[in-house]
């Protein structure tokens, strides 16, 4: 899931984590700028989250450095897509992440 701000990313992640009370095998992680990338790398290696929420810049960085495996993505969600796709920097970052995912997936834009 892609969101345009840290605050929204954290809010979405928090809601997913509330649901894990009923779905204990589902893990969610939030990836935003302003946090050392090493911490995110450790989360990906140790926790292996099923749901990933992030800002376009951090997701792009994880993708370009091949620190995240997007080969099994089945759903690609952009929240507040009007804001994300309106800014050229964010649009380019989302496109780089999108291209790294499989062709066959469900795409949702809100």
Short mmCIF file of N, CA and C in Angstrom, two decimals:
data_model
loop_
_atom_site.label_atom_id
_atom_site.label_comp_id
_atom_site.label_asym_id
_atom_site.label_seq_id
_atom_site.Cartn_x
_atom_site.Cartn_y
_atom_site.Cartn_z
N UNK A 1 0.84 -1.16 0.00
CA UNK A 1 0.00 0.00 0.00
C UNK A 1 0.89 1.23 0.00
N UNK A 2 0.58 2.18 -0.84
CA UNK A 2 1.35 3.41 -0.96
C UNK A 2 0.50 4.58 -0.46
N UNK A 3 1.08 5.38 0.40
CA UNK A 3 0.42 6.59 0.90
C UNK A 3 1.38 7.76 0.79
N UNK A 4 0.85 8.95 0.66
CA UNK A 4 1.70 10.11 0.34
C UNK A 4 2.39 10.75 1.54
N UNK A 5 2.01 10.43 2.76
CA UNK A 5 2.68 11.02 3.93
C UNK A 5 3.02 9.95 4.96
N UNK A 6 3.98 10.26 5.81
CA UNK A 6 4.33 9.36 6.91
C UNK A 6 3.14 9.11 7.82
N UNK A 7 2.44 10.21 8.13
CA UNK A 7 1.31 10.11 9.06
C UNK A 7 0.24 9.15 8.53
N UNK A 8 -0.09 9.27 7.27
CA UNK A 8 -1.10 8.39 6.68
C UNK A 8 -0.60 6.94 6.62
N UNK A 9 0.66 6.77 6.29
CA UNK A 9 1.25 5.43 6.27
C UNK A 9 1.16 4.78 7.64
N UNK A 10 1.51 5.52 8.67
CA UNK A 10 1.46 4.99 10.03
C UNK A 10 0.03 4.69 10.46
N UNK A 11 -0.90 5.55 10.08
CA UNK A 11 -2.31 5.34 10.41
C UNK A 11 -2.85 4.06 9.76
N UNK A 12 -2.54 3.87 8.49
CA UNK A 12 -2.99 2.67 7.78
C UNK A 12 -2.38 1.43 8.40
N UNK A 13 -1.09 1.47 8.68
CA UNK A 13 -0.40 0.34 9.30
C UNK A 13 -1.00 0.01 10.66
N UNK A 14 -1.31 1.03 11.42
CA UNK A 14 -1.92 0.83 12.75
C UNK A 14 -3.27 0.11 12.63
N UNK A 15 -4.05 0.49 11.63
CA UNK A 15 -5.35 -0.16 11.43
C UNK A 15 -5.18 -1.62 11.00
N UNK A 16 -4.23 -1.88 10.11
CA UNK A 16 -3.96 -3.27 9.72
C UNK A 16 -3.55 -4.08 10.94
N UNK A 17 -2.69 -3.51 11.77
CA UNK A 17 -2.24 -4.23 12.96
C UNK A 17 -3.37 -4.48 13.95
N UNK A 18 -4.38 -3.63 13.97
CA UNK A 18 -5.56 -3.91 14.80
C UNK A 18 -6.26 -5.18 14.34
N UNK A 19 -6.30 -5.39 13.03
CA UNK A 19 -6.95 -6.59 12.48
C UNK A 19 -6.17 -7.86 12.76
N UNK A 20 -4.87 -7.75 12.99
CA UNK A 20 -4.07 -8.95 13.23
C UNK A 20 -4.47 -9.65 14.51
N UNK A 21 -5.24 -8.99 15.32
CA UNK A 21 -5.81 -9.63 16.51
C UNK A 21 -6.67 -10.83 16.07
N UNK A 22 -7.33 -10.69 14.93
CA UNK A 22 -8.19 -11.74 14.40
C UNK A 22 -7.49 -12.58 13.33
N UNK A 23 -6.39 -12.08 12.82
CA UNK A 23 -5.61 -12.77 11.79
C UNK A 23 -4.16 -12.83 12.24
N UNK A 24 -3.84 -13.71 13.18
CA UNK A 24 -2.51 -13.69 13.81
C UNK A 24 -1.34 -13.96 12.87
N UNK A 25 -1.58 -14.60 11.74
CA UNK A 25 -0.47 -14.89 10.83
C UNK A 25 -0.13 -13.72 9.91
N UNK A 26 -1.01 -12.74 9.85
CA UNK A 26 -0.81 -11.58 8.99
C UNK A 26 0.01 -10.53 9.74
N UNK A 27 1.12 -10.13 9.14
CA UNK A 27 1.97 -9.09 9.74
C UNK A 27 2.01 -7.90 8.80
N UNK A 28 1.99 -6.72 9.38
CA UNK A 28 2.02 -5.49 8.61
C UNK A 28 3.19 -4.65 9.08
N UNK A 29 3.85 -3.98 8.14
CA UNK A 29 4.96 -3.10 8.49
C UNK A 29 4.82 -1.79 7.71
N UNK A 30 5.26 -0.72 8.36
CA UNK A 30 5.23 0.61 7.74
C UNK A 30 6.65 1.04 7.42
N UNK A 31 6.85 1.58 6.23
CA UNK A 31 8.16 2.04 5.79
C UNK A 31 8.06 3.48 5.31
N UNK A 32 8.70 4.37 6.07
CA UNK A 32 8.67 5.81 5.75
C UNK A 32 10.07 6.36 5.83
N UNK A 33 10.28 7.48 5.14
CA UNK A 33 11.54 8.18 5.27
C UNK A 33 11.68 8.74 6.67
N UNK A 34 12.89 9.11 7.03
CA UNK A 34 13.13 9.65 8.36
C UNK A 34 13.50 8.57 9.36
N UNK A 35 13.43 7.33 8.95
CA UNK A 35 13.81 6.18 9.78
C UNK A 35 14.99 5.53 9.07
N UNK A 36 16.02 5.12 9.82
CA UNK A 36 17.17 4.47 9.15
C UNK A 36 16.73 3.26 8.33
N UNK A 37 17.23 3.18 7.12
CA UNK A 37 16.84 2.09 6.23
C UNK A 37 17.27 0.73 6.78
N UNK A 38 18.30 0.72 7.61
CA UNK A 38 18.75 -0.54 8.22
C UNK A 38 17.66 -1.14 9.09
N UNK A 39 16.90 -0.28 9.76
CA UNK A 39 15.79 -0.76 10.60
C UNK A 39 14.73 -1.44 9.73
N UNK A 40 14.46 -0.84 8.57
CA UNK A 40 13.48 -1.44 7.66
C UNK A 40 14.00 -2.75 7.08
N UNK A 41 15.28 -2.79 6.78
CA UNK A 41 15.88 -4.02 6.27
C UNK A 41 15.75 -5.14 7.30
N UNK A 42 15.97 -4.82 8.56
CA UNK A 42 15.85 -5.81 9.64
C UNK A 42 14.42 -6.30 9.76
N UNK A 43 13.46 -5.39 9.66
CA UNK A 43 12.04 -5.78 9.74
C UNK A 43 11.69 -6.73 8.61
N UNK A 44 12.16 -6.42 7.40
CA UNK A 44 11.87 -7.29 6.25
C UNK A 44 12.48 -8.66 6.43
N UNK A 45 13.68 -8.72 6.98
CA UNK A 45 14.37 -10.00 7.14
C UNK A 45 13.79 -10.83 8.28
N UNK A 46 13.47 -10.19 9.39
CA UNK A 46 13.04 -10.93 10.58
C UNK A 46 11.54 -11.20 10.61
N UNK A 47 10.74 -10.19 10.32
CA UNK A 47 9.29 -10.33 10.47
C UNK A 47 8.59 -10.82 9.21
N UNK A 48 9.19 -10.56 8.05
CA UNK A 48 8.60 -10.95 6.77
C UNK A 48 7.12 -10.54 6.69
N UNK A 49 6.85 -9.23 6.65
CA UNK A 49 5.46 -8.76 6.68
C UNK A 49 4.69 -9.19 5.44
N UNK A 50 3.42 -9.46 5.65
CA UNK A 50 2.50 -9.84 4.57
C UNK A 50 1.95 -8.59 3.90
N UNK A 51 1.74 -7.54 4.69
CA UNK A 51 1.24 -6.25 4.20
C UNK A 51 2.32 -5.21 4.41
N UNK A 52 2.62 -4.46 3.37
CA UNK A 52 3.62 -3.40 3.45
C UNK A 52 2.95 -2.08 3.11
N UNK A 53 3.07 -1.12 4.02
CA UNK A 53 2.58 0.24 3.81
C UNK A 53 3.80 1.14 3.75
N UNK A 54 3.80 2.08 2.81
CA UNK A 54 4.97 2.94 2.75
C UNK A 54 4.76 4.19 1.93
N UNK A 55 5.68 5.11 2.12
CA UNK A 55 5.69 6.31 1.30
C UNK A 55 6.42 5.99 0.00
N UNK A 56 6.09 6.70 -1.07
CA UNK A 56 6.71 6.38 -2.36
C UNK A 56 8.23 6.39 -2.35
N UNK A 57 8.82 7.37 -1.69
CA UNK A 57 10.28 7.47 -1.68
C UNK A 57 10.96 6.30 -1.01
N UNK A 58 10.46 5.90 0.14
CA UNK A 58 11.08 4.78 0.87
C UNK A 58 10.85 3.46 0.15
N UNK A 59 9.66 3.25 -0.39
CA UNK A 59 9.41 2.02 -1.13
C UNK A 59 10.31 1.94 -2.37
N UNK A 60 10.50 3.07 -3.04
CA UNK A 60 11.39 3.09 -4.20
C UNK A 60 12.82 2.76 -3.78
N UNK A 61 13.27 3.35 -2.69
CA UNK A 61 14.63 3.09 -2.21
C UNK A 61 14.83 1.62 -1.88
N UNK A 62 13.86 1.02 -1.21
CA UNK A 62 13.95 -0.41 -0.87
C UNK A 62 13.94 -1.26 -2.14
N UNK A 63 13.17 -0.83 -3.14
CA UNK A 63 13.08 -1.57 -4.39
C UNK A 63 14.36 -1.47 -5.20
N UNK A 64 14.88 -0.26 -5.35
CA UNK A 64 16.10 -0.03 -6.15
C UNK A 64 17.29 -0.77 -5.54
N UNK A 65 17.38 -0.77 -4.22
CA UNK A 65 18.48 -1.44 -3.54
C UNK A 65 18.24 -2.94 -3.37
N UNK A 66 17.11 -3.41 -3.91
CA UNK A 66 16.73 -4.82 -3.87
C UNK A 66 16.68 -5.36 -2.43
N UNK A 67 16.18 -4.54 -1.53
CA UNK A 67 16.03 -4.94 -0.14
C UNK A 67 14.64 -5.50 0.15
N UNK A 68 13.72 -5.32 -0.79
CA UNK A 68 12.37 -5.84 -0.65
C UNK A 68 12.04 -6.67 -1.88
N UNK A 69 11.41 -7.81 -1.66
CA UNK A 69 11.02 -8.70 -2.75
C UNK A 69 9.55 -8.44 -3.09
N UNK A 70 9.32 -7.89 -4.26
CA UNK A 70 7.95 -7.57 -4.68
C UNK A 70 7.41 -8.58 -5.69
N UNK A 71 8.09 -9.69 -5.86
CA UNK A 71 7.71 -10.67 -6.89
C UNK A 71 6.41 -11.41 -6.58
N UNK A 72 5.93 -11.33 -5.36
CA UNK A 72 4.70 -12.05 -5.00
C UNK A 72 3.54 -11.11 -4.71
N UNK A 73 3.68 -9.85 -5.07
CA UNK A 73 2.60 -8.88 -4.81
C UNK A 73 1.36 -9.27 -5.58
N UNK A 74 0.22 -9.30 -4.89
CA UNK A 74 -1.05 -9.64 -5.52
C UNK A 74 -2.00 -8.45 -5.57
N UNK A 75 -1.78 -7.48 -4.68
CA UNK A 75 -2.61 -6.28 -4.61
C UNK A 75 -1.71 -5.06 -4.48
N UNK A 76 -1.93 -4.07 -5.31
CA UNK A 76 -1.15 -2.83 -5.28
C UNK A 76 -2.14 -1.71 -5.03
N UNK A 77 -2.03 -1.07 -3.88
CA UNK A 77 -3.01 -0.07 -3.45
C UNK A 77 -2.33 1.29 -3.30
N UNK A 78 -2.96 2.31 -3.86
CA UNK A 78 -2.50 3.68 -3.67
C UNK A 78 -3.62 4.44 -2.99
N UNK A 79 -3.35 4.93 -1.79
CA UNK A 79 -4.34 5.72 -1.07
C UNK A 79 -4.11 7.19 -1.39
N UNK A 80 -5.20 7.92 -1.53
CA UNK A 80 -5.15 9.33 -1.93
C UNK A 80 -4.33 9.50 -3.20
N UNK A 81 -4.70 8.71 -4.21
CA UNK A 81 -3.92 8.66 -5.45
C UNK A 81 -3.88 10.01 -6.16
N UNK A 82 -4.89 10.85 -5.96
CA UNK A 82 -4.85 12.15 -6.61
C UNK A 82 -3.64 12.95 -6.13
N UNK A 83 -3.31 12.85 -4.86
CA UNK A 83 -2.14 13.56 -4.33
C UNK A 83 -0.83 12.86 -4.73
N UNK A 84 -0.86 11.55 -4.69
CA UNK A 84 0.36 10.79 -5.01
C UNK A 84 0.74 10.97 -6.48
N UNK A 85 -0.22 10.85 -7.36
CA UNK A 85 0.08 10.88 -8.79
C UNK A 85 0.15 12.30 -9.36
N UNK A 86 -0.29 13.28 -8.60
CA UNK A 86 -0.26 14.67 -9.05
C UNK A 86 1.17 15.22 -9.04
N UNK A 87 1.94 14.87 -8.03
CA UNK A 87 3.31 15.36 -7.93
C UNK A 87 4.23 14.45 -8.75
N UNK A 88 5.00 15.06 -9.63
CA UNK A 88 5.85 14.28 -10.55
C UNK A 88 6.87 13.41 -9.82
N UNK A 89 7.47 13.91 -8.75
CA UNK A 89 8.45 13.11 -8.01
C UNK A 89 7.81 11.85 -7.47
N UNK A 90 6.67 12.01 -6.82
CA UNK A 90 5.98 10.84 -6.26
C UNK A 90 5.50 9.91 -7.35
N UNK A 91 5.01 10.47 -8.44
CA UNK A 91 4.54 9.64 -9.55
C UNK A 91 5.66 8.76 -10.09
N UNK A 92 6.83 9.34 -10.29
CA UNK A 92 7.98 8.58 -10.78
C UNK A 92 8.39 7.49 -9.79
N UNK A 93 8.36 7.80 -8.50
CA UNK A 93 8.73 6.82 -7.49
C UNK A 93 7.73 5.66 -7.47
N UNK A 94 6.45 5.98 -7.54
CA UNK A 94 5.41 4.93 -7.56
C UNK A 94 5.56 4.07 -8.81
N UNK A 95 5.84 4.70 -9.94
CA UNK A 95 6.01 3.94 -11.18
C UNK A 95 7.16 2.96 -11.08
N UNK A 96 8.26 3.36 -10.45
CA UNK A 96 9.40 2.44 -10.31
C UNK A 96 9.03 1.26 -9.42
N UNK A 97 8.28 1.49 -8.38
CA UNK A 97 7.84 0.40 -7.50
C UNK A 97 6.84 -0.48 -8.25
N UNK A 98 5.91 0.14 -8.95
CA UNK A 98 4.87 -0.59 -9.69
C UNK A 98 5.48 -1.53 -10.72
N UNK A 99 6.48 -1.07 -11.43
CA UNK A 99 7.14 -1.89 -12.47
C UNK A 99 7.84 -3.10 -11.85
N UNK A 100 8.26 -2.98 -10.60
CA UNK A 100 8.96 -4.09 -9.94
C UNK A 100 8.00 -5.18 -9.45
N UNK A 101 6.72 -4.94 -9.55
CA UNK A 101 5.72 -5.93 -9.12
C UNK A 101 5.29 -6.77 -10.32
N UNK A 102 4.68 -7.92 -10.07
CA UNK A 102 4.22 -8.77 -11.18
C UNK A 102 3.17 -8.06 -12.04
N UNK A 103 3.10 -8.45 -13.28
CA UNK A 103 2.09 -7.86 -14.18
C UNK A 103 0.69 -8.23 -13.74
N UNK A 104 0.55 -9.46 -13.26
CA UNK A 104 -0.78 -9.94 -12.87
C UNK A 104 -1.00 -9.63 -11.39
N UNK A 105 -1.80 -8.59 -11.14
CA UNK A 105 -2.11 -8.17 -9.78
C UNK A 105 -3.35 -7.29 -9.85
N UNK A 106 -3.97 -7.12 -8.69
CA UNK A 106 -5.10 -6.22 -8.62
C UNK A 106 -4.57 -4.84 -8.22
N UNK A 107 -4.98 -3.82 -8.93
CA UNK A 107 -4.56 -2.45 -8.64
C UNK A 107 -5.77 -1.67 -8.15
N UNK A 108 -5.62 -1.04 -7.00
CA UNK A 108 -6.69 -0.24 -6.42
C UNK A 108 -6.16 1.15 -6.11
N UNK A 109 -6.93 2.15 -6.53
CA UNK A 109 -6.54 3.54 -6.27
C UNK A 109 -7.72 4.24 -5.61
N UNK A 110 -7.44 4.85 -4.48
CA UNK A 110 -8.49 5.54 -3.72
C UNK A 110 -8.17 7.01 -3.64
#
